[in-house]
mmCIF file of C-alpha atoms in Angstrom:
data_model
loop_
_atom_site.group_PDB
_atom_site.id
_atom_site.type_symbol
_atom_site.label_atom_id
_atom_site.label_comp_id
_atom_site.label_asym_id
_atom_site.label_seq_id
_atom_site.Cartn_x
_atom_site.Cartn_y
_atom_site.Cartn_z
ATOM 1 C CA MET A 151 0.000 0.000 0.000
ATOM 2 C CA PRO A 152 1.195 3.544 -0.615
ATOM 3 C CA GLU A 153 1.985 5.714 2.345
ATOM 4 C CA LYS A 154 -1.045 7.327 3.877
ATOM 5 C CA ASN A 155 0.329 10.815 3.234
ATOM 6 C CA SER A 156 0.424 10.087 -0.520
ATOM 7 C CA ILE A 157 -3.265 9.210 -0.547
ATOM 8 C CA THR A 158 -4.100 12.168 1.683
ATOM 9 C CA GLN A 159 -2.108 14.474 -0.600
ATOM 10 C CA ILE A 160 -4.042 13.255 -3.653
ATOM 11 C CA LEU A 161 -7.474 13.497 -2.016
ATOM 12 C CA GLY A 162 -6.539 16.910 -0.652
ATOM 13 C CA THR A 163 -6.585 18.207 -4.226
ATOM 14 C CA LEU A 164 -10.097 16.859 -4.927
ATOM 15 C CA GLU A 165 -12.278 19.293 -6.860
ATOM 16 C CA THR A 166 -15.920 18.392 -7.436
ATOM 17 C CA THR A 167 -18.577 19.961 -9.619
ATOM 18 C CA PHE A 168 -22.296 19.286 -9.406
ATOM 19 C CA ILE A 169 -23.718 19.512 -12.927
ATOM 20 C CA MET A 170 -27.400 18.649 -12.660
ATOM 21 C CA GLY A 171 -29.819 16.277 -10.955
ATOM 22 C CA GLU A 172 -33.377 15.603 -9.871
ATOM 23 C CA THR A 173 -35.774 13.075 -8.385
ATOM 24 C CA ARG A 174 -38.618 11.809 -10.556
ATOM 25 C CA ASN A 175 -40.608 8.758 -11.564
ATOM 26 C CA TYR A 176 -39.509 6.730 -14.593
ATOM 27 C CA GLY A 177 -41.296 4.019 -16.528
ATOM 28 C CA SER A 178 -40.490 1.537 -19.255
ATOM 29 C CA TYR A 179 -39.580 4.412 -21.603
ATOM 30 C CA TRP A 180 -36.374 4.830 -19.559
ATOM 31 C CA ALA A 181 -34.292 2.471 -21.647
ATOM 32 C CA ALA A 182 -31.209 2.279 -23.816
ATOM 33 C CA ASP A 183 -30.233 -1.108 -25.213
ATOM 34 C CA TYR A 184 -27.296 0.552 -26.951
ATOM 35 C CA GLY A 185 -24.306 1.916 -25.090
ATOM 36 C CA VAL A 186 -24.718 5.487 -23.842
ATOM 37 C CA ALA A 187 -21.433 7.197 -23.043
ATOM 38 C CA SER A 188 -21.426 9.512 -20.025
ATOM 39 C CA ASP A 189 -18.862 11.770 -21.734
ATOM 40 C CA SER A 190 -16.852 13.684 -19.144
ATOM 41 C CA PHE A 191 -19.204 13.397 -16.167
ATOM 42 C CA GLY A 192 -20.104 10.646 -13.714
ATOM 43 C CA ARG A 193 -23.489 9.618 -12.354
ATOM 44 C CA ILE A 194 -24.821 8.718 -8.907
ATOM 45 C CA TYR A 195 -28.157 6.887 -8.559
ATOM 46 C CA TRP A 196 -30.493 6.290 -5.616
ATOM 47 C CA ILE A 197 -33.795 4.407 -6.021
ATOM 48 C CA SER A 198 -36.476 4.968 -3.392
ATOM 49 C CA GLN A 199 -39.233 2.897 -5.019
ATOM 50 C CA GLY A 200 -39.505 0.310 -7.785
ATOM 51 C CA GLU A 201 -36.536 -1.071 -9.689
ATOM 52 C CA GLY A 202 -34.541 -0.861 -12.900
ATOM 53 C CA TRP A 203 -31.155 -1.986 -14.175
ATOM 54 C CA THR A 204 -27.917 -0.711 -15.612
ATOM 55 C CA GLU A 205 -25.034 -2.513 -17.279
ATOM 56 C CA HIS A 206 -21.435 -1.323 -17.484
ATOM 57 C CA HIS A 207 -17.906 -2.611 -16.926
ATOM 58 C CA GLY A 208 -19.119 -6.058 -17.970
ATOM 59 C CA THR A 209 -21.672 -6.372 -15.150
ATOM 60 C CA ARG A 210 -25.449 -5.926 -14.992
ATOM 61 C CA TYR A 211 -26.616 -4.166 -11.816
ATOM 62 C CA ARG A 212 -30.144 -4.325 -10.463
ATOM 63 C CA LEU A 213 -31.258 -0.819 -9.469
ATOM 64 C CA GLU A 214 -33.302 -1.219 -6.290
ATOM 65 C CA PRO A 215 -33.955 0.561 -2.979
ATOM 66 C CA GLY A 216 -31.279 0.309 -0.319
ATOM 67 C CA TYR A 217 -28.255 0.710 -2.593
ATOM 68 C CA LEU A 218 -26.238 3.675 -3.828
ATOM 69 C CA TYR A 219 -24.785 3.425 -7.335
ATOM 70 C CA VAL A 220 -22.022 5.258 -9.175
ATOM 71 C CA ILE A 221 -21.098 5.210 -12.863
ATOM 72 C CA PRO A 222 -17.714 6.889 -13.461
ATOM 73 C CA ALA A 223 -17.108 9.362 -16.248
ATOM 74 C CA ASP A 224 -16.437 8.111 -19.774
ATOM 75 C CA THR A 225 -18.308 4.868 -19.161
ATOM 76 C CA LEU A 226 -20.353 3.112 -21.817
ATOM 77 C CA ALA A 227 -23.574 1.979 -20.133
ATOM 78 C CA ARG A 228 -26.942 0.399 -20.951
ATOM 79 C CA TYR A 229 -30.018 0.783 -18.769
ATOM 80 C CA GLY A 230 -33.723 0.080 -18.479
ATOM 81 C CA CYS A 231 -36.793 0.079 -16.232
ATOM 82 C CA PRO A 232 -39.207 -2.871 -16.619
ATOM 83 C CA GLU A 233 -42.190 -1.107 -15.009
ATOM 84 C CA GLU A 234 -41.572 2.025 -12.939
ATOM 85 C CA MET A 235 -39.280 3.433 -10.298
ATOM 86 C CA THR A 236 -38.523 6.613 -8.388
ATOM 87 C CA LEU A 237 -34.974 7.563 -9.276
ATOM 88 C CA SER A 238 -32.844 10.278 -7.695
ATOM 89 C CA TRP A 239 -29.803 11.055 -9.803
ATOM 90 C CA LEU A 240 -27.057 13.563 -10.290
ATOM 91 C CA HIS A 241 -24.247 14.231 -12.741
ATOM 92 C CA PHE A 242 -20.870 15.335 -11.409
ATOM 93 C CA THR A 243 -17.172 15.654 -12.030
ATOM 94 C CA ALA A 244 -14.517 14.729 -9.489
ATOM 95 C CA HIS A 245 -10.892 15.489 -10.307
ATOM 96 C CA VAL A 246 -7.670 15.311 -8.331
ATOM 97 C CA LEU A 247 -4.317 16.874 -9.165
ATOM 98 C CA TYR A 248 -6.023 19.520 -11.305
ATOM 99 C CA SER A 249 -7.326 17.225 -14.036
ATOM 100 C CA VAL A 250 -7.214 13.488 -13.284
ATOM 101 C CA ASP A 251 -10.532 11.734 -12.751
ATOM 102 C CA LEU A 252 -10.834 10.478 -9.165
ATOM 103 C CA PHE A 253 -11.715 6.965 -10.285
ATOM 104 C CA VAL A 254 -8.424 6.585 -12.154
ATOM 105 C CA PHE A 255 -6.778 6.244 -8.745
ATOM 106 C CA LEU A 256 -9.529 4.422 -6.875
ATOM 107 C CA ARG A 257 -11.204 1.125 -7.762
ATOM 108 C CA VAL A 258 -14.615 1.421 -6.162
ATOM 109 C CA PRO A 259 -17.603 -0.932 -5.930
ATOM 110 C CA PHE A 260 -20.242 0.537 -8.223
ATOM 111 C CA GLN A 261 -23.080 -0.644 -5.945
ATOM 112 C CA ILE A 262 -22.955 -0.126 -2.169
ATOM 113 C CA PRO A 263 -25.633 -1.087 0.394
ATOM 114 C CA VAL A 264 -26.876 1.788 2.567
ATOM 115 C CA ALA A 265 -27.928 0.869 6.106
ATOM 116 C CA ASP A 266 -29.561 4.191 7.002
ATOM 117 C CA THR A 267 -32.008 4.634 4.132
ATOM 118 C CA ALA A 268 -33.916 7.363 5.997
ATOM 119 C CA TRP A 269 -30.750 9.475 6.154
ATOM 120 C CA MET A 270 -30.065 8.866 2.470
ATOM 121 C CA ASN A 271 -33.628 9.802 1.490
ATOM 122 C CA GLY A 272 -33.162 12.984 3.515
ATOM 123 C CA GLN A 273 -29.990 13.858 1.599
ATOM 124 C CA TRP A 274 -31.809 13.611 -1.728
ATOM 125 C CA ASP A 275 -34.860 15.482 -0.398
ATOM 126 C CA ASP A 276 -32.611 18.333 0.729
ATOM 127 C CA LEU A 277 -30.782 18.322 -2.608
ATOM 128 C CA THR A 278 -34.059 18.450 -4.538
ATOM 129 C CA MET A 279 -35.344 21.310 -2.372
ATOM 130 C CA ARG A 280 -32.164 23.336 -2.850
ATOM 131 C CA LEU A 281 -32.271 22.863 -6.611
ATOM 132 C CA MET A 282 -35.691 24.527 -6.643
ATOM 133 C CA GLN A 283 -34.672 27.463 -4.443
ATOM 134 C CA ASP A 284 -32.410 30.460 -4.924
ATOM 135 C CA ARG A 285 -30.500 30.773 -1.660
ATOM 136 C CA PRO A 286 -26.928 32.033 -1.070
ATOM 137 C CA GLY A 287 -25.716 28.823 0.560
ATOM 138 C CA ASN A 288 -27.176 26.396 -1.969
ATOM 139 C CA ALA A 289 -24.044 25.886 -4.046
ATOM 140 C CA MET A 290 -21.969 25.068 -0.947
ATOM 141 C CA ALA A 291 -24.641 22.757 0.466
ATOM 142 C CA ILE A 292 -25.080 20.899 -2.830
ATOM 143 C CA ASP A 293 -21.324 20.423 -3.167
ATOM 144 C CA GLY A 294 -21.242 19.169 0.413
ATOM 145 C CA THR A 295 -23.925 16.574 -0.376
ATOM 146 C CA LEU A 296 -22.000 15.459 -3.462
ATOM 147 C CA LYS A 297 -18.816 15.016 -1.426
ATOM 148 C CA GLN A 298 -20.707 13.033 1.237
ATOM 149 C CA LEU A 299 -22.017 10.663 -1.416
ATOM 150 C CA LEU A 300 -18.581 10.285 -2.996
ATOM 151 C CA ALA A 301 -17.076 9.611 0.440
ATOM 152 C CA ILE A 302 -19.253 6.492 0.712
ATOM 153 C CA PHE A 303 -17.507 5.077 -2.354
ATOM 154 C CA ILE A 304 -14.045 6.350 -1.386
ATOM 155 C CA ASP A 305 -14.321 4.565 1.979
ATOM 156 C CA LYS A 306 -14.791 1.248 0.129
ATOM 157 C CA ALA A 307 -12.148 1.866 -2.528
ATOM 158 C CA GLU A 308 -9.030 -0.062 -3.386
ATOM 159 C CA VAL A 309 -6.155 2.269 -4.124
ATOM 160 C CA GLU A 310 -4.242 2.133 -7.411
ATOM 161 C CA THR A 311 -0.867 2.160 -5.649
ATOM 162 C CA GLU A 312 1.388 2.928 -8.613
ATOM 163 C CA HIS A 313 -0.855 5.767 -9.814
ATOM 164 C CA ILE A 314 -1.062 7.306 -6.338
ATOM 165 C CA GLU A 315 2.662 7.268 -5.626
ATOM 166 C CA GLY A 316 3.676 8.344 -9.122
ATOM 167 C CA ALA A 317 1.101 11.119 -9.383
ATOM 168 C CA ALA A 318 2.006 12.447 -5.926
ATOM 169 C CA ARG A 319 5.594 12.679 -7.117
ATOM 170 C CA PHE A 320 4.553 14.806 -10.104
ATOM 171 C CA HIS A 321 2.128 17.064 -8.259
ATOM 172 C CA GLU A 322 4.295 20.136 -8.867
ATOM 173 C CA VAL A 323 4.728 19.265 -12.549
ATOM 174 C CA LEU A 324 0.981 18.894 -13.050
ATOM 175 C CA GLY A 325 0.454 22.289 -11.432
ATOM 176 C CA TYR A 326 3.056 23.810 -13.733
ATOM 177 C CA ILE A 327 1.276 22.328 -16.766
ATOM 178 C CA GLU A 328 -2.078 23.771 -15.686
ATOM 179 C CA ALA A 329 -0.531 27.218 -15.233
ATOM 180 C CA ASN A 330 1.221 27.139 -18.611
ATOM 181 C CA LEU A 331 -1.157 25.383 -21.006
ATOM 182 C CA THR A 332 -1.047 28.326 -23.416
ATOM 183 C CA ASP A 333 2.766 28.078 -23.617
ATOM 184 C CA ARG A 334 4.926 25.390 -25.222
ATOM 185 C CA CYS A 335 5.500 23.315 -22.045
ATOM 186 C CA THR A 336 8.560 21.570 -23.493
ATOM 187 C CA LEU A 337 9.828 18.264 -22.161
ATOM 188 C CA SER A 338 12.990 19.952 -20.899
ATOM 189 C CA GLU A 339 10.980 22.562 -18.959
ATOM 190 C CA LEU A 340 8.819 19.905 -17.312
ATOM 191 C CA ALA A 341 11.860 17.782 -16.492
ATOM 192 C CA ASP A 342 13.501 20.827 -14.872
ATOM 193 C CA VAL A 343 10.465 21.285 -12.629
ATOM 194 C CA ALA A 344 10.843 17.646 -11.528
ATOM 195 C CA ASN A 345 14.657 17.969 -11.243
ATOM 196 C CA LEU A 346 15.107 14.956 -13.521
ATOM 197 C CA HIS A 347 16.838 14.206 -16.809
ATOM 198 C CA PRO A 348 14.289 14.624 -19.641
ATOM 199 C CA THR A 349 14.448 10.981 -20.792
ATOM 200 C CA TYR A 350 14.140 9.593 -17.264
ATOM 201 C CA PHE A 351 11.400 12.088 -16.441
ATOM 202 C CA SER A 352 9.418 11.073 -19.541
ATOM 203 C CA THR A 353 9.664 7.382 -18.603
ATOM 204 C CA LEU A 354 8.530 7.931 -15.003
ATOM 205 C CA PHE A 355 5.766 10.356 -15.970
ATOM 206 C CA THR A 356 4.342 8.003 -18.594
ATOM 207 C CA ARG A 357 4.386 5.103 -16.135
ATOM 208 C CA ALA A 358 2.589 7.147 -13.473
ATOM 209 C CA MET A 359 0.046 9.035 -15.601
ATOM 210 C CA GLY A 360 -0.596 6.600 -18.443
ATOM 211 C CA ASP A 361 0.316 9.230 -21.051
ATOM 212 C CA SER A 362 3.610 10.679 -22.181
ATOM 213 C CA PRO A 363 4.178 14.300 -21.096
ATOM 214 C CA THR A 364 3.383 15.565 -24.604
ATOM 215 C CA VAL A 365 0.155 13.567 -24.888
ATOM 216 C CA TYR A 366 -0.884 14.572 -21.366
ATOM 217 C CA VAL A 367 -0.396 18.286 -22.166
ATOM 218 C CA ASN A 368 -2.334 17.954 -25.424
ATOM 219 C CA ARG A 369 -5.111 16.046 -23.665
ATOM 220 C CA ARG A 370 -5.473 18.855 -21.128
ATOM 221 C CA ARG A 371 -5.580 21.425 -23.958
ATOM 222 C CA VAL A 372 -8.242 19.424 -25.788
ATOM 223 C CA GLU A 373 -10.366 19.208 -22.605
ATOM 224 C CA TRP A 374 -10.148 22.992 -22.324
ATOM 225 C CA ALA A 375 -11.047 23.335 -26.002
ATOM 226 C CA LYS A 376 -14.102 21.084 -25.543
ATOM 227 C CA ARG A 377 -15.450 23.441 -22.875
ATOM 228 C CA LEU A 378 -14.906 26.449 -25.129
ATOM 229 C CA LEU A 379 -16.584 24.679 -28.062
ATOM 230 C CA ARG A 380 -19.627 23.907 -25.913
ATOM 231 C CA ASP A 381 -19.886 27.239 -24.120
ATOM 232 C CA THR A 382 -18.812 29.823 -26.732
ATOM 233 C CA ARG A 383 -19.183 30.574 -30.420
ATOM 234 C CA SER A 384 -15.551 31.638 -30.786
ATOM 235 C CA PRO A 385 -13.945 30.720 -34.139
ATOM 236 C CA LEU A 386 -11.941 27.480 -34.157
ATOM 237 C CA GLN A 387 -8.722 29.351 -34.910
ATOM 238 C CA GLU A 388 -9.239 31.557 -31.846
ATOM 239 C CA ILE A 389 -9.972 28.547 -29.646
ATOM 240 C CA ALA A 390 -6.865 26.766 -30.939
ATOM 241 C CA SER A 391 -4.731 29.780 -30.032
ATOM 242 C CA THR A 392 -6.391 30.181 -26.627
ATOM 243 C CA VAL A 393 -5.596 26.603 -25.574
ATOM 244 C CA GLY A 394 -1.987 26.717 -26.755
ATOM 245 C CA PHE A 395 -1.952 25.527 -30.380
ATOM 246 C CA CYS A 396 -0.231 27.905 -32.803
ATOM 247 C CA ASP A 397 -1.420 25.931 -35.838
ATOM 248 C CA PRO A 398 -5.226 25.412 -36.099
ATOM 249 C CA TYR A 399 -4.706 22.480 -38.491
ATOM 250 C CA TYR A 400 -2.459 20.737 -35.987
ATOM 251 C CA PHE A 401 -5.056 21.483 -33.296
ATOM 252 C CA SER A 402 -7.726 19.767 -35.400
ATOM 253 C CA ARG A 403 -5.520 16.716 -35.941
ATOM 254 C CA VAL A 404 -4.729 16.377 -32.235
ATOM 255 C CA PHE A 405 -8.374 16.954 -31.289
ATOM 256 C CA LYS A 406 -9.571 14.203 -33.638
ATOM 257 C CA ARG A 407 -6.862 11.798 -32.508
ATOM 258 C CA LEU A 408 -7.852 12.210 -28.840
ATOM 259 C CA THR A 409 -11.659 12.440 -29.219
ATOM 260 C CA GLY A 410 -12.444 10.574 -32.427
ATOM 261 C CA THR A 411 -14.125 13.582 -34.005
ATOM 262 C CA THR A 412 -13.229 17.016 -35.363
ATOM 263 C CA PRO A 413 -13.705 20.249 -33.369
ATOM 264 C CA GLY A 414 -16.451 21.363 -35.762
ATOM 265 C CA ARG A 415 -18.419 18.140 -35.457
ATOM 266 C CA PHE A 416 -17.960 18.143 -31.694
ATOM 267 C CA ARG A 417 -19.415 21.656 -31.476
ATOM 268 C CA ASN A 418 -22.437 20.754 -33.604
ATOM 269 C CA GLN A 419 -23.344 17.458 -31.974
ATOM 270 C CA PRO A 420 -26.507 17.539 -29.817
ATOM 271 C CA THR A 421 -26.037 17.718 -26.058
ATOM 272 C CA GLU A 422 -28.434 15.255 -24.495
ATOM 273 C CA HIS A 423 -28.187 14.371 -20.825
ATOM 274 C CA HIS A 424 -29.438 10.925 -19.822
ATOM 275 C CA PRO A 425 -30.158 10.428 -16.109
#
């Protein structure tokens, strides 16, 4: 196991975002026999009445009262409801070390029994109430509820030891990358931050993060570009420059290589949120 301070250091950088959620009744129309990708957000489910099902990571899970469910980001899932159920759900992001999805480091059970169902129902009731009200403390309270729900899964997690120790080692480098995405971020510069020879640094970084330094930097730029494509109507050339690509054609090639589609097609695709 990694040292406790490594895990604490990683979790100390946790940043969560509540995207959307609600509680409502669903019937047999709630179904997708094809895979539905959750894109860059995760899902948490709580069923108070009835039952349904979801299938992901090679396992079919029965959605029923008494259990809390999580589906991590970028997961291909199928789901259905044979009759009807009351489903409380939310979409969220949870990143550590500026950009890494929490579940890269933690292997969690996707279905956890909840002993105190009255408390859990109260959490969702409070969340639903706050979503319908405009009060100064709502954003903080909603984020607090999200973190409480995530803590249930974190408490049951198995730690990806190599990822934890390696990522903790490169904490300063990852911060440097985030602060300099619009610049070149050369291998030599990143190696200097880590006080390592460039070749050795590249080997260790790739082993810890799963991407080479160059691919990791480009992936972070593409994630930034995806937000700008969704939220603005800025020209593609302007977006490319904003996120650190001098050549818009190179930006398009990198974007397609990492996402499977072009920036233009990504911008024009419909945004549909499944519970």
